[in-house]
Short mmCIF file of C-alpha atoms and ligand atoms in Angstrom, two decimals:
data_model
loop_
_atom_site.label_atom_id
_atom_site.label_comp_id
_atom_site.label_asym_id
_atom_site.label_seq_id
_atom_site.Cartn_x
_atom_site.Cartn_y
_atom_site.Cartn_z
CA MET A 21 -0.04 0.31 -0.12
CA LYS A 22 1.67 3.37 -0.99
CA LEU A 23 1.10 6.69 0.49
CA PHE A 24 -1.76 9.00 -1.07
CA THR A 25 -2.76 6.35 -3.34
CA PHE A 26 -6.35 5.72 -1.58
CA SER A 27 -9.29 6.50 -3.75
CA LEU A 28 -11.48 9.62 -2.74
CA LEU A 29 -14.11 6.96 -1.47
CA SER A 30 -11.98 5.43 1.37
CA SER A 31 -10.89 8.50 2.47
CA SER A 32 -14.18 9.79 2.81
CA LEU A 33 -15.20 6.55 4.45
CA LEU A 34 -12.61 6.88 7.29
CA LEU A 35 -13.48 10.39 7.87
CA VAL A 36 -17.14 9.41 8.06
CA ALA A 37 -16.54 6.60 10.87
CA ASN A 38 -13.96 8.91 12.30
CA SER A 39 -16.48 11.33 13.13
CA PHE A 40 -19.90 9.90 12.81
CA PHE A 41 -20.39 5.74 13.06
CA LEU A 42 -18.49 5.07 15.81
CA PRO A 43 -19.88 7.23 18.81
CA LEU A 44 -16.69 7.13 20.61
CA PRO A 45 -13.98 10.22 21.80
CA THR A 46 -11.04 10.55 19.44
CA LYS A 47 -9.45 12.08 22.72
CA ILE A 48 -7.12 9.58 24.43
CA PRO A 49 -8.65 8.40 27.56
CA THR A 50 -5.58 9.11 29.59
CA THR A 51 -4.09 11.66 32.72
CA THR A 52 -3.07 15.48 31.59
CA THR A 53 0.39 15.55 31.49
CA THR A 54 2.14 18.94 31.17
CA THR A 55 5.74 18.15 31.52
CA SER A 56 7.76 19.53 28.32
CA LEU A 57 10.82 17.53 26.92
CA PRO A 58 13.75 18.29 24.82
CA SER A 59 13.13 18.79 21.16
CA THR A 60 14.89 17.08 18.53
CA ALA A 61 14.69 20.35 16.82
CA SER A 62 16.21 22.51 19.22
CA SER A 63 18.67 20.89 20.62
CA SER A 64 22.16 19.74 19.45
CA THR A 65 22.94 17.41 22.02
CA PHE A 66 19.81 15.35 22.38
CA SER A 67 19.73 13.01 25.26
CA LEU A 68 17.99 9.53 24.86
CA PRO A 69 18.19 9.19 28.65
CA THR A 70 16.35 12.49 29.46
CA TYR A 71 13.59 11.91 26.46
CA LEU A 72 12.85 8.49 28.05
CA SER A 73 12.32 9.86 31.40
CA GLN A 74 9.96 12.38 30.04
CA THR A 75 8.04 10.23 27.79
CA THR A 76 8.56 6.72 28.90
CA PRO A 77 5.98 7.81 32.09
CA PHE A 78 3.24 9.35 29.48
CA ILE A 79 3.48 6.15 27.27
CA GLU A 80 2.86 3.89 30.10
CA SER A 81 -0.02 5.94 31.47
CA THR A 82 -1.70 5.99 27.88
CA LEU A 83 -1.24 2.36 27.82
CA SER A 84 -2.80 1.81 31.25
CA THR A 85 -5.76 3.31 30.33
CA SER A 86 -5.99 2.29 26.80
CA LEU A 87 -8.34 -0.85 27.50
CA GLU A 88 -10.35 0.97 29.72
CA TYR A 89 -13.37 1.23 27.87
CA GLN A 90 -13.91 -2.48 27.32
CA SER A 91 -13.81 -3.06 31.33
CA ILE A 92 -17.57 -4.37 31.72
CA PRO A 93 -18.01 -6.94 34.07
CA GLN A 94 -18.22 -9.64 31.34
CA THR A 95 -14.89 -8.98 29.67
CA LYS A 96 -13.06 -9.19 33.05
CA LYS A 97 -10.66 -11.99 32.49
CA ILE A 98 -9.48 -11.14 29.06
CA THR A 99 -9.10 -7.35 29.80
CA GLN A 100 -7.05 -8.67 32.76
CA ALA A 101 -4.75 -10.98 30.77
CA MET A 102 -4.20 -8.18 28.38
CA TYR A 103 -3.21 -5.79 30.72
CA TYR A 104 -1.08 -8.29 32.53
CA SER A 105 0.82 -8.81 29.50
CA LEU A 106 0.60 -4.94 28.21
CA LEU A 107 1.74 -3.45 31.56
CA ALA A 108 4.36 -6.07 32.50
CA GLY A 109 6.85 -3.68 31.52
CA GLY A 110 9.08 -3.43 28.40
CA LYS A 111 11.33 -0.91 26.85
CA ARG A 112 8.58 0.35 24.82
CA ILE A 113 11.23 0.93 21.58
CA ARG A 114 8.41 0.86 19.12
CA PRO A 115 6.47 3.59 20.53
CA VAL A 116 9.35 5.52 20.98
CA ALA A 117 10.71 5.03 17.81
CA CYS A 118 7.50 6.32 16.44
CA LEU A 119 7.66 9.30 18.30
CA LEU A 120 11.29 10.32 17.64
CA SER A 121 10.34 9.67 13.85
CA TYR A 122 7.28 11.89 14.02
CA ASP A 123 9.61 14.56 15.87
CA MET A 124 11.83 14.99 12.91
CA PHE A 125 9.03 15.69 10.22
CA LYS A 126 6.52 17.62 12.76
CA THR A 127 9.85 19.96 14.01
CA LYS A 128 10.21 21.10 10.53
CA GLN A 129 6.70 22.59 10.28
CA ASP A 130 6.25 23.50 14.02
CA ARG A 131 9.48 24.45 15.87
CA LYS A 132 7.45 25.76 19.21
CA GLN A 133 6.28 22.01 19.63
CA GLU A 134 8.39 22.00 22.96
CA GLU A 135 6.38 24.19 25.02
CA ASP A 136 3.23 21.67 24.53
CA SER A 137 2.01 19.19 26.90
CA LEU A 138 2.82 15.57 25.56
CA GLU A 139 -0.73 15.09 25.12
CA GLU A 140 -1.01 18.30 22.77
CA ARG A 141 2.60 17.27 21.18
CA TYR A 142 2.06 14.03 20.16
CA LYS A 143 -2.02 13.94 19.75
CA ALA A 144 -1.50 13.07 16.05
CA VAL A 145 0.90 9.93 16.57
CA MET A 146 0.04 8.64 20.20
CA PRO A 147 -2.85 6.58 18.98
CA THR A 148 -0.18 4.60 16.57
CA ALA A 149 2.35 4.42 19.34
CA VAL A 150 -0.03 2.28 21.83
CA SER A 151 -1.45 0.69 18.70
CA LEU A 152 2.07 -0.65 17.99
CA GLU A 153 3.03 -1.80 21.61
CA MET A 154 -0.23 -3.68 21.57
CA ILE A 155 0.71 -5.42 18.60
CA HIS A 156 4.34 -6.09 19.94
CA THR A 157 2.83 -7.25 23.45
CA MET A 158 0.30 -9.87 21.32
CA SER A 159 3.51 -10.90 19.49
CA LEU A 160 5.32 -12.08 22.69
CA ILE A 161 2.02 -13.42 24.19
CA HIS A 162 2.24 -15.36 21.09
CA ASP A 163 5.95 -16.48 20.75
CA ASP A 164 5.78 -17.69 24.62
CA LEU A 165 2.66 -20.20 23.75
CA PRO A 166 4.01 -24.11 24.33
CA SER A 167 3.46 -24.56 20.62
CA MET A 168 5.94 -21.80 19.81
CA ASP A 169 9.09 -21.27 21.89
CA ASP A 170 7.37 -22.32 25.03
CA ASP A 171 9.01 -19.91 27.62
CA ASP A 172 7.61 -19.13 31.35
CA LEU A 173 9.39 -15.63 31.53
CA ARG A 174 8.78 -12.40 30.05
CA ARG A 175 9.56 -9.08 31.00
CA GLY A 176 10.15 -10.27 34.44
CA LYS A 177 6.92 -11.91 35.23
CA PRO A 178 5.32 -15.17 34.49
CA THR A 179 4.20 -15.51 30.78
CA CYS A 180 0.64 -14.59 30.01
CA HIS A 181 -0.40 -18.44 29.56
CA VAL A 182 1.15 -19.41 32.87
CA VAL A 183 -0.77 -17.14 34.60
CA TYR A 184 -4.03 -17.61 32.47
CA GLY A 185 -3.78 -20.83 30.81
CA GLU A 186 -2.93 -21.15 26.84
CA ASP A 187 -6.55 -20.68 26.08
CA VAL A 188 -7.02 -17.55 27.83
CA ALA A 189 -3.66 -16.22 26.26
CA ILE A 190 -4.13 -17.10 22.79
CA LEU A 191 -7.34 -14.63 23.12
CA ALA A 192 -5.35 -12.28 24.87
CA GLY A 193 -2.85 -11.73 22.22
CA ASP A 194 -5.76 -12.05 19.25
CA SER A 195 -7.77 -9.46 21.44
CA LEU A 196 -4.75 -7.21 21.75
CA LEU A 197 -4.07 -7.45 17.73
CA SER A 198 -7.71 -6.38 16.88
CA SER A 199 -7.37 -3.66 19.81
CA ALA A 200 -4.43 -2.23 18.25
CA PHE A 201 -6.16 -1.34 15.00
CA GLU A 202 -9.63 -0.15 16.75
CA TYR A 203 -7.42 2.20 19.30
CA ALA A 204 -5.14 3.62 16.14
CA ILE A 205 -8.74 4.34 13.90
CA LYS A 206 -11.01 5.66 16.94
CA TYR A 207 -8.24 7.79 18.67
CA THR A 208 -6.34 9.86 16.03
CA PRO A 209 -7.58 13.02 15.51
CA ILE A 210 -7.47 13.46 11.58
CA PRO A 211 -7.03 17.11 11.52
CA SER A 212 -3.98 16.82 13.74
CA ILE A 213 -2.25 14.82 11.09
CA SER A 214 0.60 16.68 9.19
CA GLY A 215 0.84 17.69 5.97
CA GLU A 216 -1.95 17.24 3.32
CA ASN A 217 -3.79 14.26 2.34
CA LYS A 218 -4.40 13.55 6.12
CA ALA A 219 -7.24 10.78 6.10
CA GLU A 220 -5.09 8.78 3.40
CA ARG A 221 -2.09 9.09 5.90
CA LEU A 222 -4.00 7.20 8.94
CA LEU A 223 -5.34 5.04 6.14
CA ASP A 224 -2.04 4.31 5.11
CA VAL A 225 -0.38 3.81 8.57
CA VAL A 226 -3.33 1.15 9.64
CA GLY A 227 -2.98 -0.74 5.82
CA ARG A 228 0.96 -0.74 7.07
CA LEU A 229 0.49 -2.08 10.66
CA GLY A 230 -1.86 -4.89 9.12
CA ALA A 231 0.67 -5.76 6.51
CA SER A 232 3.42 -5.52 9.23
CA VAL A 233 1.72 -8.57 10.89
CA GLY A 234 0.93 -10.63 8.27
CA ASN A 235 2.35 -13.08 6.12
CA ILE A 236 4.87 -10.84 4.74
CA GLY A 237 5.74 -9.58 8.27
CA LEU A 238 5.81 -11.03 12.07
CA ALA A 239 3.66 -14.22 11.02
CA GLY A 240 5.81 -15.11 8.04
CA GLY A 241 8.89 -14.69 9.71
CA GLN A 242 7.92 -16.75 12.89
CA VAL A 243 7.01 -19.63 10.57
CA MET A 244 10.20 -19.39 8.70
CA ASP A 245 11.78 -19.36 12.41
CA LEU A 246 9.81 -22.01 13.35
CA GLU A 247 10.66 -24.11 9.87
CA CYS A 248 14.67 -23.26 10.05
CA GLU A 249 14.51 -24.58 14.10
CA GLY A 250 13.63 -27.93 12.67
CA LYS A 251 16.86 -28.17 10.25
CA PRO A 252 20.48 -28.69 11.63
CA SER A 253 21.93 -25.22 12.64
CA GLU A 254 24.55 -25.64 10.08
CA GLU A 255 21.83 -25.97 7.42
CA VAL A 256 20.36 -22.34 8.28
CA THR A 257 22.29 -19.53 6.02
CA ILE A 258 23.13 -16.12 6.85
CA GLU A 259 20.23 -14.99 4.08
CA ASP A 260 17.69 -17.28 5.83
CA LEU A 261 18.64 -15.18 9.37
CA ARG A 262 18.57 -11.99 7.48
CA TRP A 263 15.18 -12.87 5.96
CA ILE A 264 13.49 -14.10 9.39
CA HIS A 265 14.75 -11.06 11.33
CA LEU A 266 13.60 -8.73 8.61
CA HIS A 267 9.93 -9.74 8.82
CA LYS A 268 10.05 -10.94 12.71
CA THR A 269 11.80 -8.39 14.48
CA ALA A 270 12.67 -5.45 11.97
CA ALA A 271 9.05 -5.48 10.65
CA LEU A 272 7.40 -3.58 13.72
CA LEU A 273 10.36 -0.91 13.62
CA LYS A 274 10.00 -0.59 10.38
CA VAL A 275 6.37 0.26 10.46
CA ALA A 276 6.87 2.43 13.81
CA CYS A 277 9.37 4.83 12.00
CA ALA A 278 7.29 4.98 8.91
CA SER A 279 4.04 5.70 10.65
CA GLY A 280 5.84 8.73 12.79
CA ALA A 281 6.98 10.06 9.58
CA ILE A 282 3.75 9.64 7.60
CA LEU A 283 1.68 11.12 10.50
CA GLY A 284 4.56 13.98 10.55
CA GLY A 285 3.91 15.14 7.16
CA ALA A 286 6.76 13.21 5.65
CA SER A 287 6.84 12.70 1.83
CA GLU A 288 6.84 9.32 0.09
CA SER A 289 10.57 9.45 -0.74
CA ASP A 290 11.35 10.58 3.11
CA VAL A 291 9.50 7.55 4.37
CA ALA A 292 11.21 5.14 2.33
CA LYS A 293 14.58 6.81 3.72
CA VAL A 294 13.19 6.26 7.33
CA GLU A 295 12.14 2.73 6.67
CA THR A 296 16.12 1.38 5.13
CA PHE A 297 16.99 3.30 8.48
CA ALA A 298 14.41 1.04 10.62
CA GLU A 299 15.32 -2.29 8.77
CA LYS A 300 18.97 -1.73 9.61
CA ILE A 301 17.87 -0.86 13.40
CA GLY A 302 15.45 -3.97 13.11
CA LEU A 303 18.58 -6.52 12.18
CA ALA A 304 21.12 -4.78 14.63
CA PHE A 305 18.34 -5.22 17.23
CA GLN A 306 18.36 -8.70 16.22
CA VAL A 307 21.89 -9.19 16.30
CA ALA A 308 22.07 -7.54 19.85
CA ASP A 309 19.32 -9.95 21.16
CA ASP A 310 21.49 -13.09 19.90
CA ILE A 311 24.40 -11.33 21.84
CA LEU A 312 22.77 -10.88 24.97
CA ASP A 313 21.01 -14.27 25.07
CA CYS A 314 24.32 -15.74 25.48
CA THR A 315 25.99 -12.92 27.65
CA ALA A 316 23.58 -11.73 29.90
CA SER A 317 21.16 -13.52 32.95
CA SER A 318 17.69 -14.35 32.85
CA GLU A 319 17.28 -11.57 35.63
CA GLU A 320 19.07 -8.88 33.71
CA LEU A 321 17.11 -9.90 30.25
CA GLY A 322 13.67 -10.69 32.26
CA LYS A 323 13.32 -13.75 30.01
CA THR A 324 15.03 -17.24 29.65
CA ALA A 325 18.97 -16.87 29.10
CA GLY A 326 20.72 -18.71 26.98
CA LYS A 327 17.43 -20.30 25.52
CA ASP A 328 19.04 -20.10 21.80
CA GLU A 329 22.19 -22.69 22.80
CA MET A 330 19.68 -24.92 24.38
CA VAL A 331 17.41 -25.56 21.56
CA ASP A 332 20.39 -25.58 19.37
CA LYS A 333 19.16 -22.25 17.22
CA ALA A 334 20.62 -20.88 14.32
CA THR A 335 21.42 -17.38 15.84
CA TYR A 336 23.95 -14.04 14.30
CA VAL A 337 26.29 -15.47 17.66
CA ARG A 338 26.57 -19.35 15.75
CA LEU A 339 26.90 -17.88 12.77
CA LEU A 340 29.43 -15.30 12.98
CA GLY A 341 31.03 -15.74 16.63
CA LEU A 342 30.38 -13.30 19.38
CA GLU A 343 33.20 -10.95 17.90
CA GLY A 344 31.66 -11.37 14.32
CA ALA A 345 28.09 -10.47 15.72
CA LYS A 346 29.28 -7.44 17.84
CA ALA A 347 30.83 -6.36 14.42
CA GLU A 348 28.03 -6.81 12.30
CA ALA A 349 25.65 -5.01 15.04
CA GLN A 350 27.88 -2.04 14.66
CA ARG A 351 27.91 -2.36 10.62
CA LEU A 352 24.36 -2.13 10.69
CA THR A 353 23.96 0.48 12.66
CA ASP A 354 26.62 2.68 10.87
CA GLU A 355 24.64 1.99 7.85
CA ALA A 356 21.39 2.75 9.45
CA LYS A 357 22.44 6.39 10.53
CA GLU A 358 23.87 7.08 7.32
CA CYS A 359 20.38 6.37 5.64
CA LEU A 360 19.82 9.94 8.24
CA SER A 361 23.03 11.68 6.70
CA GLU A 362 20.67 14.53 4.58
CA TRP A 363 19.06 15.40 7.77
CA GLY A 364 20.29 17.38 10.87
CA GLU A 365 19.92 17.48 14.47
CA GLU A 366 16.14 16.65 14.07
CA ALA A 367 16.99 13.18 13.35
CA ASP A 368 19.39 12.83 16.41
CA GLY A 369 16.43 11.37 18.35
CA LEU A 370 16.61 8.32 15.89
CA ARG A 371 20.44 8.34 15.65
CA ALA A 372 20.27 8.02 19.63
CA ILE A 373 17.37 4.81 19.42
CA ALA A 374 20.14 3.22 16.83
CA ASP A 375 22.77 3.68 19.30
CA PHE A 376 20.83 2.35 22.43
CA ILE A 377 19.61 -0.67 20.20
CA ILE A 378 23.01 -2.17 20.09
CA SER A 379 24.20 -0.66 23.66
CA ARG A 380 20.91 -1.90 25.71
CA SER A 381 21.71 -4.61 28.49
CA ASN A 382 18.05 -6.26 28.05
C1 LIG B 414 -0.34 -13.89 16.00
C2 LIG B 414 -0.40 -12.71 13.68
C3 LIG B 414 0.33 -13.28 14.63
C4 LIG B 414 1.63 -12.78 14.67
C5 LIG B 414 2.57 -13.12 15.52
C6 LIG B 414 4.79 -14.80 17.62
C7 LIG B 414 4.85 -14.28 16.25
C8 LIG B 414 3.69 -14.03 14.87
C9 LIG B 414 6.20 -13.85 15.89
C10 LIG B 414 7.03 -13.52 17.28
C11 LIG B 414 7.68 -12.06 17.16
C12 LIG B 414 8.68 -11.56 18.20
C13 LIG B 414 8.60 -12.10 19.52
C14 LIG B 414 10.21 -11.43 17.80
C15 LIG B 414 11.06 -11.40 18.66
C16 LIG B 414 11.51 -9.61 18.44
C17 LIG B 414 11.85 -9.53 20.04
C18 LIG B 414 13.53 -9.32 19.91
C19 LIG B 414 11.52 -8.88 20.28
C20 LIG B 414 11.87 -8.54 21.96
O1 LIG B 414 11.87 -6.78 22.02
P1 LIG B 414 12.03 -5.99 23.26
O2 LIG B 414 13.47 -6.47 23.63
O3 LIG B 414 10.93 -6.34 24.57
O4 LIG B 414 11.74 -4.85 22.55
P2 LIG B 414 10.29 -5.72 25.36
O5 LIG B 414 10.08 -6.52 26.70
O6 LIG B 414 11.39 -4.43 26.00
O7 LIG B 414 9.18 -4.70 24.79
#
């Protein structure tokens, strides 16, 4: 699905649905946050820790009310299971990447934004950021199921199926996936989207979110991963690994960065550049994950460490060696940052995310 190629009919339908058929608020139900935060445009020394210390509580509080409207008594169990995994912690990298990508383009048009509250500054993009975290959490719940990785520890807590049973965990994941689309559509105020063709931009984002989860996204990457697990690890090539992780891991970071850019008013060609950046940091993310799996403890990771070796999985460390994997992560990060070379300090946020991804400890 390409930017701005939707028919007038589909765009009108979305506008109508957004404003009429859904008798629902387009304002996110969250507490007011008045903190202002560093702008990627006005500061040449962007500090990711400072940015995270201010945006992460905002993301957490928005997530914590994201399913509130569904909490009628009959839905108590499934909503609890969904919230259990959604609010179990996590680095929130995908929402943060989405917000930073939005800033990169939005700041070109509106340099006064650091004066705004977080709600105001991010009202066009926050529903998509929430949607991304719902999709990511769904993928973690499903990834941990007995029929997949069969893991009992995630984000430092027992996995969803351990607490709620496999049946409810499957449904909690499914429900998070469907809520993700509902949330982005329902709570994105179309007039606040930057650039022309605002409704088409939201449709484009929703289409891309869908594509990122399907057979040429998370699900396809996971199936290829499962197929490779059935082979001797020496039969799995670096190209196989690259395909798996471009779809299983990089796809969500790619749609996170692309969505932020689209809602921030980016042109089609700029969205493509940000996507290439995100594919590279997505692969670097997986290389770092493989390194951490064999160098960090379960306590540090919040998930079972050493699992890859335990199940004889083909990983970047196995194929390239530990030092080779470290060099590959650095190479991918350098190449990613190269994709942003035509931008100045407004891209410092995304550059900082790229560095963080390979230097993280969990
Ligand atoms: C059910 C349609 C459908 C799709 C899901 C299960 C699955 C298919 C895909 C698995 C995707 C997956 C879990 C990839 C691994 C990506 C990864 C390295 C996750 C860890 O992300 P972090 O470190 O985790 O950002 P936190 O907990 O910090 O959010």
